[in-house]
Amino acid sequence: MGNVTGSAENGYGPDGQAELRRRKLRELINERDYLQRENQNLRWSMQNLERRRAESEKHWTIAAAVVGIAVVGGAAFAAGQYRKATRTILHLKDQAALAHRTSKADVENAKRFGVQRLATSLIDVADNLNRATESVKDQDGESEPSECSKCAFTEGVKMTEVQFLDSLKEHGIELINPGKNDRFDPSVHEAVAVNQQEGVLPGNIIQVMQPGWSLNKDRILRPARVVVANQKFINLGSKKE
């Protein structure tokens, strides 16, 4: 009796064993239900994956078709652009070659005939000088000129000088001949001496020793050489170009 009672108290009696079997049965049922739910969830997951895979394949098929069309169209467009660019490059090369030949010819002509206009103008000056020289001689060809011929020679030379200056001016060559008491400008004048003279302000020009010449107004061929009234800061140089 003592052993049966002890076994019942520890759950190993008939009632305890039955309870133990019922408990294990419930655990097995719960585990089965859990596995069934997991199995169902797994089937749903597999179905979702399969559906997504099918959609992905469909999208990839469409994308591949679009890319193929784009590649074919892009290649055709690129080929057309390449042909167009090639034609443009060849046309530009032809134009550059033509421009080079033309410019080379222009340079050669400029070297050979650049002074043609100036030379034509100086021909008239030479003719007038010749006429002025001939007018000095007497009608008999004597070497001693008469007073009348001297006057004619002087007038002829003056007229020739005016014509000569006009011819030079037409080609941008102008005389730099400042007047007395004009302001000294070191960019176009060269001070060769300094002095003092009544009525001439310091820094102004007293006398022009030699006129200067300019080309197109901004290039000094030769500065005018002048005497300047005393001034401490006068620079005895000129800004020659």
Coordinates of C-alpha atoms in Angstrom, one line a residue, residues 8-212:
A8 CA 0.1 8.0 -7.0
E9 CA 1.4 11.0 -5.2
N10 CA 4.3 11.2 -7.7
G11 CA 2.0 11.1 -10.7
Y12 CA 2.8 7.5 -11.7
G13 CA -0.4 5.9 -10.5
P14 CA -3.2 5.0 -12.8
D15 CA -4.7 8.5 -12.6
G16 CA -1.3 10.2 -12.9
Q17 CA -0.3 8.2 -15.9
A18 CA -3.6 8.9 -17.6
E19 CA -3.1 12.7 -16.9
L20 CA 0.4 12.4 -18.2
R21 CA -0.8 10.7 -21.4
R22 CA -3.5 13.4 -21.8
R23 CA -0.9 16.2 -21.4
K24 CA 1.5 14.6 -23.9
L25 CA -1.5 14.2 -26.3
R26 CA -2.3 17.9 -26.0
E27 CA 1.3 18.8 -26.6
L28 CA 1.4 16.7 -29.7
I29 CA -1.9 18.2 -30.9
N30 CA -0.5 21.7 -30.3
E31 CA 2.7 20.9 -32.1
R32 CA 0.8 19.4 -35.0
D33 CA -1.4 22.5 -35.3
Y34 CA 1.8 24.7 -35.2
L35 CA 3.4 22.7 -37.9
Q36 CA 0.2 22.8 -40.0
R37 CA 0.1 26.6 -39.6
E38 CA 3.8 26.9 -40.5
N39 CA 3.2 24.6 -43.5
Q40 CA 0.3 26.8 -44.6
N41 CA 2.5 30.0 -44.2
L42 CA 5.2 28.4 -46.1
R43 CA 2.9 27.5 -49.0
W44 CA 1.6 31.1 -49.0
S45 CA 5.2 32.4 -49.1
M46 CA 6.0 30.1 -52.0
Q47 CA 3.0 31.2 -53.9
N48 CA 3.9 34.9 -53.3
L49 CA 7.5 34.2 -54.5
E50 CA 6.2 32.4 -57.5
R51 CA 3.9 35.3 -58.4
R52 CA 6.6 37.8 -57.9
R53 CA 9.0 35.8 -60.0
A54 CA 6.5 35.6 -62.8
E55 CA 5.9 39.4 -62.6
S56 CA 9.6 40.0 -62.6
E57 CA 10.1 37.8 -65.7
K58 CA 7.3 39.7 -67.4
H59 CA 8.9 43.0 -66.5
W60 CA 12.4 41.9 -67.5
T61 CA 10.9 40.7 -70.8
I62 CA 9.3 44.1 -71.5
A63 CA 12.5 45.9 -70.3
A64 CA 14.7 43.7 -72.6
A65 CA 12.4 44.4 -75.5
V66 CA 12.5 48.2 -74.8
V67 CA 16.3 48.1 -74.4
G68 CA 16.6 46.2 -77.6
I69 CA 14.5 48.7 -79.5
A70 CA 16.5 51.6 -77.9
V71 CA 19.8 50.0 -78.8
V72 CA 18.8 49.4 -82.4
G73 CA 17.4 52.9 -82.7
G74 CA 20.3 54.4 -80.9
A75 CA 22.8 52.6 -83.1
A76 CA 21.0 53.9 -86.2
F77 CA 20.9 57.4 -84.8
A78 CA 24.6 57.3 -83.8
A79 CA 25.6 56.0 -87.2
G80 CA 23.6 58.9 -88.8
Q81 CA 25.3 61.4 -86.5
Y82 CA 28.7 59.9 -87.2
R83 CA 28.2 60.3 -91.0
K84 CA 27.0 63.8 -90.5
A85 CA 29.9 64.7 -88.3
T86 CA 32.3 63.2 -90.8
R87 CA 30.9 65.3 -93.7
T88 CA 31.1 68.4 -91.5
I89 CA 34.8 67.7 -90.6
L90 CA 35.7 67.2 -94.2
H91 CA 33.9 70.4 -95.2
L92 CA 35.7 72.3 -92.5
K93 CA 39.0 70.9 -93.6
D94 CA 38.4 72.0 -97.2
Q95 CA 37.4 75.5 -96.0
A96 CA 40.6 75.7 -93.8
A97 CA 42.8 74.6 -96.7
L98 CA 41.1 77.2 -99.0
A99 CA 41.5 79.9 -96.4
H100 CA 45.1 79.0 -95.9
R101 CA 45.8 79.2 -99.7
T102 CA 43.9 82.5 -99.9
S103 CA 45.6 84.1 -96.9
K104 CA 49.0 83.0 -98.2
A105 CA 48.3 84.6 -101.5
D106 CA 47.0 87.7 -99.8
V107 CA 50.2 88.0 -97.7
E108 CA 52.4 87.6 -100.8
N109 CA 50.4 90.2 -102.7
A110 CA 50.6 92.6 -99.6
K111 CA 54.4 92.1 -99.5
R112 CA 54.8 92.8 -103.3
F113 CA 52.1 95.5 -103.8
G114 CA 51.5 96.9 -100.3
V115 CA 53.2 100.2 -101.2
Q116 CA 51.6 100.6 -104.6
R117 CA 49.2 103.4 -103.5
L118 CA 52.1 105.2 -101.7
A119 CA 54.4 104.8 -104.8
T120 CA 51.7 106.1 -107.1
S121 CA 51.3 109.2 -104.9
L122 CA 55.1 109.8 -104.8
I123 CA 55.3 109.6 -108.6
D124 CA 53.3 112.9 -108.8
V125 CA 55.7 114.4 -106.2
A126 CA 58.7 113.4 -108.3
D127 CA 57.1 114.9 -111.4
N128 CA 56.6 118.2 -109.6
L129 CA 60.1 118.3 -108.2
N130 CA 61.4 117.7 -111.7
R131 CA 59.3 120.6 -113.0
A132 CA 60.5 122.8 -110.2
T133 CA 64.1 122.0 -111.0
E134 CA 63.6 122.6 -114.7
S135 CA 62.0 126.0 -114.0
V136 CA 65.3 127.2 -112.3
K137 CA 67.2 127.0 -115.6
D138 CA 67.1 130.0 -118.0
Q139 CA 65.5 129.4 -121.4
D140 CA 69.0 129.3 -122.9
G141 CA 70.0 126.5 -120.6
E142 CA 72.4 128.6 -118.5
S143 CA 73.3 127.3 -115.1
E144 CA 72.8 130.6 -113.3
P145 CA 69.0 131.1 -112.7
S146 CA 67.3 134.4 -112.9
E147 CA 65.4 136.0 -110.0
C148 CA 62.1 135.1 -111.7
S149 CA 63.1 131.4 -112.1
K150 CA 64.2 131.4 -108.4
C151 CA 60.7 132.6 -107.4
A152 CA 59.1 129.9 -109.6
F153 CA 61.4 127.3 -108.1
T154 CA 60.5 128.4 -104.6
E155 CA 56.8 128.2 -105.3
G156 CA 57.2 124.9 -107.0
V157 CA 59.1 123.4 -104.1
K158 CA 56.5 124.7 -101.7
M159 CA 53.7 123.2 -103.8
T160 CA 55.6 119.9 -104.0
E161 CA 56.1 119.9 -100.2
V162 CA 52.3 120.4 -99.7
Q163 CA 51.5 117.6 -102.2
F164 CA 54.1 115.3 -100.6
L165 CA 52.6 115.8 -97.1
D166 CA 49.1 115.3 -98.4
S167 CA 50.2 112.0 -100.1
L168 CA 51.8 110.8 -96.9
K169 CA 48.7 111.8 -94.9
E170 CA 46.5 109.7 -97.2
H171 CA 48.5 106.7 -96.1
G172 CA 48.4 107.5 -92.4
I173 CA 51.8 109.2 -92.2
E174 CA 51.5 112.6 -90.5
L175 CA 53.9 115.3 -89.5
I176 CA 54.3 116.1 -85.8
N177 CA 55.2 119.8 -85.7
P178 CA 54.2 121.5 -82.4
G179 CA 53.9 125.2 -82.1
K180 CA 55.8 127.5 -79.8
N181 CA 54.5 127.4 -76.2
D182 CA 52.7 124.1 -76.8
R183 CA 52.8 121.7 -73.9
F184 CA 55.6 119.2 -74.0
D185 CA 54.3 115.7 -74.5
P186 CA 56.9 112.9 -73.9
S187 CA 54.8 110.4 -75.9
V188 CA 55.3 112.4 -79.2
H189 CA 58.2 114.8 -78.3
E190 CA 61.8 114.4 -77.5
A191 CA 63.5 117.2 -75.5
V192 CA 67.0 117.7 -76.9
A193 CA 67.7 120.8 -74.7
V194 CA 66.2 123.0 -72.0
N195 CA 66.3 126.7 -71.9
Q196 CA 64.4 129.8 -70.7
Q197 CA 62.5 132.3 -72.8
E198 CA 60.3 135.1 -71.9
G199 CA 56.6 134.4 -72.5
V200 CA 57.1 130.6 -72.5
L201 CA 55.8 128.7 -69.5
P202 CA 58.0 126.0 -67.9
G203 CA 57.3 122.7 -69.5
N204 CA 56.2 124.2 -72.8
I205 CA 58.0 124.1 -76.1
I206 CA 60.4 126.9 -77.1
Q207 CA 61.5 125.7 -80.5
V208 CA 61.1 122.7 -82.8
M209 CA 64.6 121.5 -83.9
Q210 CA 63.2 118.7 -86.1
P211 CA 59.6 117.7 -86.8
G212 CA 58.5 114.2 -86.0

